[in-house]
Tab-separated table of C-alpha atoms and ligand atoms in Angstrom:
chain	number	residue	atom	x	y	z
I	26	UNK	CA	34.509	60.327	34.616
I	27	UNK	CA	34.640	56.543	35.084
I	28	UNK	CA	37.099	55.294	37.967
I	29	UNK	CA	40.033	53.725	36.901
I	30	UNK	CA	40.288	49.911	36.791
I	31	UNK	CA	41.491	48.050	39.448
I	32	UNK	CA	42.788	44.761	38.446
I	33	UNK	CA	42.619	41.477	40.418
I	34	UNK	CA	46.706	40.845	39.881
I	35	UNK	CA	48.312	42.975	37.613
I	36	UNK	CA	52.523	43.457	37.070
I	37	UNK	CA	54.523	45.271	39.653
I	38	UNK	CA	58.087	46.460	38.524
I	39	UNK	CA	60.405	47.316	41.071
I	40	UNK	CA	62.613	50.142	39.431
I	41	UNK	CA	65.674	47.641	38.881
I	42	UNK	CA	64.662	45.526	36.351
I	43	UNK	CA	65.402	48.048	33.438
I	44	UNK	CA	69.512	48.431	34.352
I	45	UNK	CA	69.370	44.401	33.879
I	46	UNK	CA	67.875	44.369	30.200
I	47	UNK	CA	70.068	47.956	29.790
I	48	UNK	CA	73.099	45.555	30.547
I	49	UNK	CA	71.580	42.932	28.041
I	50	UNK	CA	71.640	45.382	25.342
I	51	UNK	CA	74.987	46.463	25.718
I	52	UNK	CA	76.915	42.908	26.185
I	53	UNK	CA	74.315	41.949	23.245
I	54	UNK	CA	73.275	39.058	25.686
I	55	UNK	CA	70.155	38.934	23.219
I	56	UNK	CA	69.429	34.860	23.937
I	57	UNK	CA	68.168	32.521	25.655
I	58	UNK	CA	71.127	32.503	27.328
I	59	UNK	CA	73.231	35.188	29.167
I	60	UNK	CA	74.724	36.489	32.493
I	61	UNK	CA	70.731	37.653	33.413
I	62	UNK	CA	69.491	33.765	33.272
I	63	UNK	CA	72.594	32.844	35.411
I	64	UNK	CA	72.313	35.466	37.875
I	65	UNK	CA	68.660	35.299	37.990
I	66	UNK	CA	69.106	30.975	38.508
I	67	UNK	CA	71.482	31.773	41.320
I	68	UNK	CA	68.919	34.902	43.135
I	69	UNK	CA	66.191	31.950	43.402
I	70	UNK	CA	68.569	29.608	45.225
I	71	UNK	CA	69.868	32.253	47.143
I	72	UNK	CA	66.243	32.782	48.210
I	73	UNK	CA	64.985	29.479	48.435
I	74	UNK	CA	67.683	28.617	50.747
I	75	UNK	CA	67.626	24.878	50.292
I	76	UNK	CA	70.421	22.166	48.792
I	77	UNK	CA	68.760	22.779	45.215
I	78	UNK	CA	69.375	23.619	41.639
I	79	UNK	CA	66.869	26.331	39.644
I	80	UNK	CA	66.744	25.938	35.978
I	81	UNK	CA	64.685	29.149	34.414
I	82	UNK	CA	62.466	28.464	31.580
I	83	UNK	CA	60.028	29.897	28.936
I	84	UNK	CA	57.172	29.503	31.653
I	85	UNK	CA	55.775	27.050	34.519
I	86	UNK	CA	53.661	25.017	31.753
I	87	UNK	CA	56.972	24.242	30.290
I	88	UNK	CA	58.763	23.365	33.632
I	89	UNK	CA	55.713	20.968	34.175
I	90	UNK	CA	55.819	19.140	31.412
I	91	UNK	CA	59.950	18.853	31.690
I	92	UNK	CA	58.992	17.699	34.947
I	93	UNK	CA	57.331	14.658	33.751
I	94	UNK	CA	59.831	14.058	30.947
I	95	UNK	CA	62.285	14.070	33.565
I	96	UNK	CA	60.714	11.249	35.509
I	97	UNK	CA	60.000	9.660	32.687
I	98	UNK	CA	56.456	9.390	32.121
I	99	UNK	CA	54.816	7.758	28.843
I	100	UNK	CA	52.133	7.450	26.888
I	101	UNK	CA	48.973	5.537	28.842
I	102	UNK	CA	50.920	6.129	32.522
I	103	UNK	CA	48.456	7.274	34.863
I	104	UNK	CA	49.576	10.603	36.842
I	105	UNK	CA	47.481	12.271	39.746
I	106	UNK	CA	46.785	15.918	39.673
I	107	UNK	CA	45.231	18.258	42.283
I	108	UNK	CA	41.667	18.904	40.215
I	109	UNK	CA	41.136	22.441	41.806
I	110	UNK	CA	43.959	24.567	40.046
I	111	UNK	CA	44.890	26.331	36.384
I	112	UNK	CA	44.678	24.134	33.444
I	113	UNK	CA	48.022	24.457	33.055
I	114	UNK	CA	48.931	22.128	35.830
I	115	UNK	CA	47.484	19.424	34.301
I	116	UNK	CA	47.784	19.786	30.286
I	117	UNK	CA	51.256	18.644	30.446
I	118	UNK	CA	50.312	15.453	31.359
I	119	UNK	CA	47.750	14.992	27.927
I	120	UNK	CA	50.771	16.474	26.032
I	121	UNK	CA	52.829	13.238	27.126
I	122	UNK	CA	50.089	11.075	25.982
I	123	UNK	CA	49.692	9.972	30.027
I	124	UNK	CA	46.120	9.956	31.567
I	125	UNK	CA	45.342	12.298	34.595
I	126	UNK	CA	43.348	10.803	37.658
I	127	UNK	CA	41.972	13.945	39.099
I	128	UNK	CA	42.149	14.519	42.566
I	129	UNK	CA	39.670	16.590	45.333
I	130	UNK	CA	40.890	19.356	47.907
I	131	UNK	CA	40.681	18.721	51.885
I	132	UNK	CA	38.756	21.933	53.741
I	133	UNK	CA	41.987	23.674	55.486
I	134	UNK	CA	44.628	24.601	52.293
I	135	UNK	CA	41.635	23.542	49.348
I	136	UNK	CA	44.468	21.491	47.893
I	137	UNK	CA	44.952	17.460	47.323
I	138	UNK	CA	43.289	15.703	50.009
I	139	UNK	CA	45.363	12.888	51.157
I	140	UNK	CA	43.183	10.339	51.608
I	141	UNK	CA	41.417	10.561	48.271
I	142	UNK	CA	44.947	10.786	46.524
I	143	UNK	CA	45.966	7.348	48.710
I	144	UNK	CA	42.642	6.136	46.722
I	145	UNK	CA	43.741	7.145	43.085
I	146	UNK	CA	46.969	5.417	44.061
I	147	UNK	CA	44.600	2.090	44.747
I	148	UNK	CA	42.732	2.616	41.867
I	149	UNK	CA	46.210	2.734	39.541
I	150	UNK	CA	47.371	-0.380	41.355
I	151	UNK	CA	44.471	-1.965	40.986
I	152	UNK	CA	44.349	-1.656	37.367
I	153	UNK	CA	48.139	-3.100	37.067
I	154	UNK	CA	49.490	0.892	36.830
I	155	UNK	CA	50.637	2.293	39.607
I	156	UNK	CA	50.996	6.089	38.903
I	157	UNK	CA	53.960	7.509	38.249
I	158	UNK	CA	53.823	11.078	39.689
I	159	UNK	CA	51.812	13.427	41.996
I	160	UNK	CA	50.999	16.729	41.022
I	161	UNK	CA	50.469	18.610	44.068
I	162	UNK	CA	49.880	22.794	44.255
I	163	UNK	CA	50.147	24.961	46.154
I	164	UNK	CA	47.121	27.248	45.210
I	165	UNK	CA	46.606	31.113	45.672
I	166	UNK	CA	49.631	30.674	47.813
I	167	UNK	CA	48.588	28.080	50.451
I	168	UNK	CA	51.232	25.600	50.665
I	169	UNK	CA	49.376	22.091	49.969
I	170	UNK	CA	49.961	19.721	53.417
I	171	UNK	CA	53.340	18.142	52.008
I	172	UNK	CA	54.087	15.948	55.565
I	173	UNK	CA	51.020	14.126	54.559
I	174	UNK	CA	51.693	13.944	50.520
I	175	UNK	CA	55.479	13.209	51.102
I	176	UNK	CA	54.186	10.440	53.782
I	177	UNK	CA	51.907	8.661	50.602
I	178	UNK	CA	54.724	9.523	48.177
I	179	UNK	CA	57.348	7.309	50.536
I	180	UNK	CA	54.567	4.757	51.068
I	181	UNK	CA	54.001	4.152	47.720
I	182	UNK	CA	57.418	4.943	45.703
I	183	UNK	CA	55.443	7.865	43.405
I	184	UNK	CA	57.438	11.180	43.220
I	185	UNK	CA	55.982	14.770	43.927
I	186	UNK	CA	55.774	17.475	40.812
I	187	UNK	CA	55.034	20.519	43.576
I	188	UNK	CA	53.667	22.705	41.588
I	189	UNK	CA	54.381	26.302	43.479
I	190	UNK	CA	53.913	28.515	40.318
I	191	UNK	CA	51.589	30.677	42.524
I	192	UNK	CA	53.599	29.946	45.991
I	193	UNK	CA	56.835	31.689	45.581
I	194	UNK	CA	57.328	33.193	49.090
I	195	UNK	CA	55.433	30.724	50.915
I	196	UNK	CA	56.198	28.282	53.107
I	197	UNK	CA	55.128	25.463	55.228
I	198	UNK	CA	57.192	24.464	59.121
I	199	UNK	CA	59.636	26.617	57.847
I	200	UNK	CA	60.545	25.284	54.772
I	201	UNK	CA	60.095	27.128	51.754
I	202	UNK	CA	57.475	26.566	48.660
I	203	UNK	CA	59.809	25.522	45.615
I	204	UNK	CA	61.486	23.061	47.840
I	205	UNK	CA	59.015	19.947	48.735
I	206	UNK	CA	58.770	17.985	45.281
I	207	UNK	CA	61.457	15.547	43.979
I	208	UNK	CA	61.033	18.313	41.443
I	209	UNK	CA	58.867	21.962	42.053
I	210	UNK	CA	57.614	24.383	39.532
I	211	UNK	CA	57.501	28.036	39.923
I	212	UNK	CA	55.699	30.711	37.143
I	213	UNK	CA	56.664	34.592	36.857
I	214	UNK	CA	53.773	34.761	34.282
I	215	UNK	CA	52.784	38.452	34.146
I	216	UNK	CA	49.644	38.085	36.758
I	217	UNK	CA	52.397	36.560	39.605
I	218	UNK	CA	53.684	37.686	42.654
I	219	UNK	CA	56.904	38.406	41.083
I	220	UNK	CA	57.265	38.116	36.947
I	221	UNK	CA	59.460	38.457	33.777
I	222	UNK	CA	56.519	38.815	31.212
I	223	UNK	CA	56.452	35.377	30.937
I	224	UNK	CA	58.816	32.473	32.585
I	225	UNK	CA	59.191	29.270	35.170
I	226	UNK	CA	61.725	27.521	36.566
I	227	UNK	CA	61.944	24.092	37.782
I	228	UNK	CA	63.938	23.033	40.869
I	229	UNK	CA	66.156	20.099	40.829
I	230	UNK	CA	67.737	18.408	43.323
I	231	UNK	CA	70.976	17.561	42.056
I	232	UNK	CA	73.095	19.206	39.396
I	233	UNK	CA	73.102	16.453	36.904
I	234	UNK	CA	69.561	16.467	36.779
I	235	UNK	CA	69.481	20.223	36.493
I	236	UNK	CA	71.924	19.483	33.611
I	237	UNK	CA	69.502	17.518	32.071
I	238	UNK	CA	66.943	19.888	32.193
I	239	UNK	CA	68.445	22.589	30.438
I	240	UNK	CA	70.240	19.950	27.961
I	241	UNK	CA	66.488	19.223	26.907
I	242	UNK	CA	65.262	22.503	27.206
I	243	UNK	CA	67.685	24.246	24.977
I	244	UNK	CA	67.106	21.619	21.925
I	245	UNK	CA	69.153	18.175	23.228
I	246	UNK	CA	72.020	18.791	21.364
I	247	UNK	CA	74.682	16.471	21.492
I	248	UNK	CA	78.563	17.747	22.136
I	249	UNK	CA	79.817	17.429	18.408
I	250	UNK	CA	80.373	20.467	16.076
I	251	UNK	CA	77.657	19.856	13.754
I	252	UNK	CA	74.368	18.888	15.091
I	253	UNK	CA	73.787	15.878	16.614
I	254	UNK	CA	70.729	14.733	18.270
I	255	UNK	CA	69.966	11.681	20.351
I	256	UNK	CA	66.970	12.600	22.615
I	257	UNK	CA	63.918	14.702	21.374
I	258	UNK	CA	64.656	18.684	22.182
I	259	UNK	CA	62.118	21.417	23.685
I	260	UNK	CA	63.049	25.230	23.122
I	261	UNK	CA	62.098	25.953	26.924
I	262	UNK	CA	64.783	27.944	28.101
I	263	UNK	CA	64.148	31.665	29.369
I	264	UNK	CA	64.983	34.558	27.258
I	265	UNK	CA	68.220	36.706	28.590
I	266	UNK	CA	65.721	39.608	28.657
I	267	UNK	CA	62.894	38.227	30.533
I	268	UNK	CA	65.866	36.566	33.214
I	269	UNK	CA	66.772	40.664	33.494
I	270	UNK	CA	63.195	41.541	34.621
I	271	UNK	CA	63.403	38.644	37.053
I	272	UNK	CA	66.535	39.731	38.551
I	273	UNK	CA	65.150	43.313	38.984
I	274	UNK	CA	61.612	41.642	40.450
I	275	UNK	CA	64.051	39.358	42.990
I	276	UNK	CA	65.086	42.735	44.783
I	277	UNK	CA	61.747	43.340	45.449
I	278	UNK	CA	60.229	39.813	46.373
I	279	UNK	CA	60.187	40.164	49.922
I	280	UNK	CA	58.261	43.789	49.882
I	281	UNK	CA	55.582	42.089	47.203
I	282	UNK	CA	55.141	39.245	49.799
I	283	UNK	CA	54.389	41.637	52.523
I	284	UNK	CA	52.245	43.922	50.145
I	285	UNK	CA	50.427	40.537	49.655
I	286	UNK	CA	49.808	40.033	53.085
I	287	UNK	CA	48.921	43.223	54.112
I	288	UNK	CA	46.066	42.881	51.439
I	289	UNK	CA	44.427	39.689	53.107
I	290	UNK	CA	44.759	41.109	56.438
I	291	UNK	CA	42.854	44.391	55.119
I	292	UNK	CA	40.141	41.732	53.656
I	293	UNK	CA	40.594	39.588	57.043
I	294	UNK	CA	39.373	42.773	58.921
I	295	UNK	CA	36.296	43.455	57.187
I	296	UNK	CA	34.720	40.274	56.757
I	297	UNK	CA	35.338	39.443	60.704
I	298	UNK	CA	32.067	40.178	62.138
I	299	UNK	CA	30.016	38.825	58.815
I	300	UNK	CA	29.180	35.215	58.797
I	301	UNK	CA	28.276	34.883	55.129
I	302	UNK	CA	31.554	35.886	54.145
I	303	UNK	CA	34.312	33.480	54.894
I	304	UNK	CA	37.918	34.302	54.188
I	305	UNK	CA	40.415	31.927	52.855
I	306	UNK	CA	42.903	31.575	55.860
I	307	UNK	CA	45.869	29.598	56.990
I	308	UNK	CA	44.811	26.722	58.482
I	309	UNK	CA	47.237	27.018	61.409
I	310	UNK	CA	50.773	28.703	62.094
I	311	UNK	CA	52.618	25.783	60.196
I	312	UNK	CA	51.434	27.474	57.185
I	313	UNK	CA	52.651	30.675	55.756
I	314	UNK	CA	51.082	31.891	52.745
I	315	UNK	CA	52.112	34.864	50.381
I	316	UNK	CA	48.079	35.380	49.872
I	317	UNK	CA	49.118	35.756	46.073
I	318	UNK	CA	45.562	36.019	45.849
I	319	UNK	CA	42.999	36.850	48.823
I	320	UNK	CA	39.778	34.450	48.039
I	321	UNK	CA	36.194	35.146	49.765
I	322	UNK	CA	33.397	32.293	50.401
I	323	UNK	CA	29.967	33.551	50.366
I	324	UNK	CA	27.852	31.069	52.564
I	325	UNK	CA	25.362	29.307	50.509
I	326	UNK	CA	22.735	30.855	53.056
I	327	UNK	CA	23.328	34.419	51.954
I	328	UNK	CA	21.081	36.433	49.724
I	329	UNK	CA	24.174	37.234	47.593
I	330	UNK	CA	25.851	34.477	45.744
I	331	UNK	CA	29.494	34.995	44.506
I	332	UNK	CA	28.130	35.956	41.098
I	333	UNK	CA	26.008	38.856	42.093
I	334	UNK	CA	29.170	39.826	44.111
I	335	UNK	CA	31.238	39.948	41.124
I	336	UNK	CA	29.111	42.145	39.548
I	337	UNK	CA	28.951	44.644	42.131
I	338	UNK	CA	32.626	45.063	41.502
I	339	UNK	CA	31.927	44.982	38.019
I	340	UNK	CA	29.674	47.779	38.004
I	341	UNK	CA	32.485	49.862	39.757
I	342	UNK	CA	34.982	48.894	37.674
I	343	UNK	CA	37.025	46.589	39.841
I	344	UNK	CA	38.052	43.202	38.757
I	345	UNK	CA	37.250	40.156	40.448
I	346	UNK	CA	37.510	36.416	39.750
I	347	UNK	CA	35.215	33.076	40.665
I	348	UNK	CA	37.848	30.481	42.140
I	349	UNK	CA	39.400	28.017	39.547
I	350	UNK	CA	37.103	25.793	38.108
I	351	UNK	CA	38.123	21.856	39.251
I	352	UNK	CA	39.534	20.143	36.542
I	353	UNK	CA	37.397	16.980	36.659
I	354	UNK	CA	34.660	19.904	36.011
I	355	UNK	CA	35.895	21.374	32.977
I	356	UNK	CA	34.414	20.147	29.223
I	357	UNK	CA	37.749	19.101	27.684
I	358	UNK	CA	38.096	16.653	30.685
I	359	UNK	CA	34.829	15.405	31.023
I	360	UNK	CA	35.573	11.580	30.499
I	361	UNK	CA	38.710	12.267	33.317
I	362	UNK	CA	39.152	9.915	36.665
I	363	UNK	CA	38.022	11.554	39.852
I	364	UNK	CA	38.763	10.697	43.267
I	365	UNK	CA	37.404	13.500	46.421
I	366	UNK	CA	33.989	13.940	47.557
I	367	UNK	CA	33.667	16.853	45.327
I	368	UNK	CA	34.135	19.845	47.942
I	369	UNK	CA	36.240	21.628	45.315
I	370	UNK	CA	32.562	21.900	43.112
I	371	UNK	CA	31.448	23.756	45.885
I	372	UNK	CA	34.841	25.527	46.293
I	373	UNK	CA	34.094	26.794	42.704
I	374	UNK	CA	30.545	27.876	42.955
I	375	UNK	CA	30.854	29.959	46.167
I	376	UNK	CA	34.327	31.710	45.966
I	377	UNK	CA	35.529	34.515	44.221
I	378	UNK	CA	39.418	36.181	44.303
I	379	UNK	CA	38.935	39.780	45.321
I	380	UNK	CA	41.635	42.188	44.307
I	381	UNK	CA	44.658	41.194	45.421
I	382	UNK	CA	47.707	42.797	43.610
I	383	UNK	CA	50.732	44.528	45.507
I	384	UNK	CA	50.368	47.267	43.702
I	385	UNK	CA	46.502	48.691	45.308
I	386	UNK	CA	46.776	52.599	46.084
I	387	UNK	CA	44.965	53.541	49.865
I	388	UNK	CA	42.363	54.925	46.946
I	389	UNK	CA	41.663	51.395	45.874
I	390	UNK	CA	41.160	50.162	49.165
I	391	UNK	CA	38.645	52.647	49.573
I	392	UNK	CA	36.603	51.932	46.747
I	393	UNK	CA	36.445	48.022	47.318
I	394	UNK	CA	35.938	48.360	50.945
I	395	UNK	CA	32.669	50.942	49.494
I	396	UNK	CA	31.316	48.187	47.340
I	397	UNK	CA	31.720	45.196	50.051
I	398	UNK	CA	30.052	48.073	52.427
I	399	UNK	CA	27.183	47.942	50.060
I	400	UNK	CA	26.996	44.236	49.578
I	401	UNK	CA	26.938	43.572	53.273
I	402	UNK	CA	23.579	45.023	53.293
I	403	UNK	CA	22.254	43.336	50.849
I	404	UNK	CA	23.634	39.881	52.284
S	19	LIG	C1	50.324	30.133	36.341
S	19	LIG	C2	50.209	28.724	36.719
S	19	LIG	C3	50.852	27.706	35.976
S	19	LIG	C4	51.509	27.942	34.663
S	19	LIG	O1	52.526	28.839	34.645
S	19	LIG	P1	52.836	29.666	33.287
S	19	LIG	O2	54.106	30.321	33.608
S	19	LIG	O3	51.703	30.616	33.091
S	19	LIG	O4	52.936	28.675	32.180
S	19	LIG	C5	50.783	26.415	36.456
S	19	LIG	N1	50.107	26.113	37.560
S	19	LIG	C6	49.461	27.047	38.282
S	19	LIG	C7	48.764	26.634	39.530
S	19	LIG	C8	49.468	28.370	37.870
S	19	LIG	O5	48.807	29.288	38.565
């Protein structure tokens, strides 16, 4: 018989979540609205511990591109984004008709390098369009190094989108992920450290712009008794339902976090003595990741490359997956701006996420420890 699968990230529930949609049912809180997508709103403030406002949505790609409605981006604007992270950081910006400069990773957290975003900034300026936001992520959990981003964003006037949709949990000096942009982004899409199905939330720091949000997220309508509309609406508000799963995943956030953890450090101690294998680490004790996902690099001077690695988990049945592939990279951006010395390319080719959910049995450990046993001596 063929082992079971063991997925890269898959869906954790807690136990709770199920008396929170049970309480949906009955109070026929059926809606995009409901006591769930309050109480859920107020969990992630509670958690994120900061003077700031959460406004749950459909998902993260939504709260993005609210995010850039919000600061009001248009069509032709130029907007930086980190190039090494899901599409779905960037897309937003093509829906609003803007024009992404893409943007390399620096060596220690693989996200925006500083001094090739202070050169996109030149760039913009020097073309008579200074750009209007940053897009900075947090990726696989690593909080980006937001001292240095905040330092260009002062310099230059250009606020931060953060997003943190994979980052929930970590933090960086203390402070939490979810709290570093003028505006932050966080996902519960089903393959997340925490999740309702599908969802985001965007984090505001004041309550007339969180007011705003969910005024254009729930269709703009105007206060009159028919309706009235004077801005363009989104339907980008989270589902009563979905806000009950998030609820029941919030009692459970801090044991997923430390699940996460414990899997790097389990990955940490068997690559140790192998130089071909490199680890994805926290540069230093100001960072504090939630190792949403635990990434390998296979030194270009092993036999193995990161495809042939992938396979060996293939063949047992275990998922793995190669690192995001860079934006400025990818075929539907081909004509896009890039600034970096392209050490996210290289990011790409050599890495690959290893199993990394918070929900891996002592039997799963096991099994990938056997295939990376067998792997070593082919390497
Ligand atoms: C998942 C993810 C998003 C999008 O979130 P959804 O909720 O899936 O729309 C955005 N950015 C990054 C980095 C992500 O990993």
């Amino acid at each position: 018989m063929k082992n079971e699968k063991i997925w890269l990230s898959s869906p954790h529930m807690g136990g709770a979540e199920m008396k929170y949609i049970q309480q949906a049912f009955d109070e026929n809180w059926i809606a995009p609205q409901g006591p769930n997508v309050n109480g859920f709103e107020h969990d992630i403030e509670k958690f994120l511990n900061e003077d700031i406002y959460v406004a749950v949505l459909s998902s993260g790609t939504a709260a993005l591109h609210l995010a850039l409605i919000l600061l009001g981006v248009e069509k032709d604007d130029f907007v930086i984004c980190q190039s090494l992270t899901f599409s779905a950081s960037a897309n937003p910006i093509v829906y609003m008709g803007a024009v992404p400069i893409f943007v390399d990773s620096e060596k220690d957290t693989w996200n925006l390098c500083p001094n090739a975003v202070e050169d996109a900034i030149k760039y913009g300026i020097s073309k008579g369009k200074k750009p209007k936001a940053i897009i900075a992520v947090s990726l696989y959990g690593m909080p980006y190094k937001a001292d240095e981003i905040k330092a260009l964003s002062e310099k230059y006037e250009i606020p931060v989108i953060e997003d943190s949709a994979e980052a929930l949990g970590s933090s960086y000096k203390g402070q939490k992920c979810g709290t570093f942009g003028d505006l932050s982004v966080l996902s519960f899409n089903g393959n997340k450290i925490i999740t309702t199905s599908g969802g985001g939330a965007l984090i505001l720091k004041d309550m007339e712009f969180k007011n705003k949000a969910v005024f254009l997220s729930t269709q703009a309508k105007d206060d009159a008794p028919h309706y009235e509309h004077t801005y363009i609406g989104y339907n980008y508000r989270m589902s009563n339902i979905c806000a009950g799963i998030g609820r029941g995943q919030m009692e459970v956030l801090a044991e997923r976090i430390d699940q996460r953890r414990k899997n790097h450090f389990f990955y940490k101690e068997i690559f140790k003595d192998h130089p071909h294998f490199k680890l994805h680490m926290e540069p230093s004790s100001d960072f504090f990741s939630n190792h949403w996902l635990s990434i390998v690099q296979l030194d270009p001077s092993s036999k193995i490359d990161s495809a042939q690695l992938r396979h060996n988990f293939h063949q047992q049945n275990i998922e793995t997956r190669p690192v995001w592939k860079p934006m400025h990279m990818q075929p539907v951006f081909r004509d896009a701006l890039f600034f970096g010395s392209h050490l996210s390319d290289n990011l790409f080719r050599n890495g690959l996420c290893l199993p990394s959910g918070s929900n891996l049995s002592d039997k799963d450990f096991v099994r990938i420890k056997e295939v990376l046993s067998e792997v070593f001596l082919l390497s």
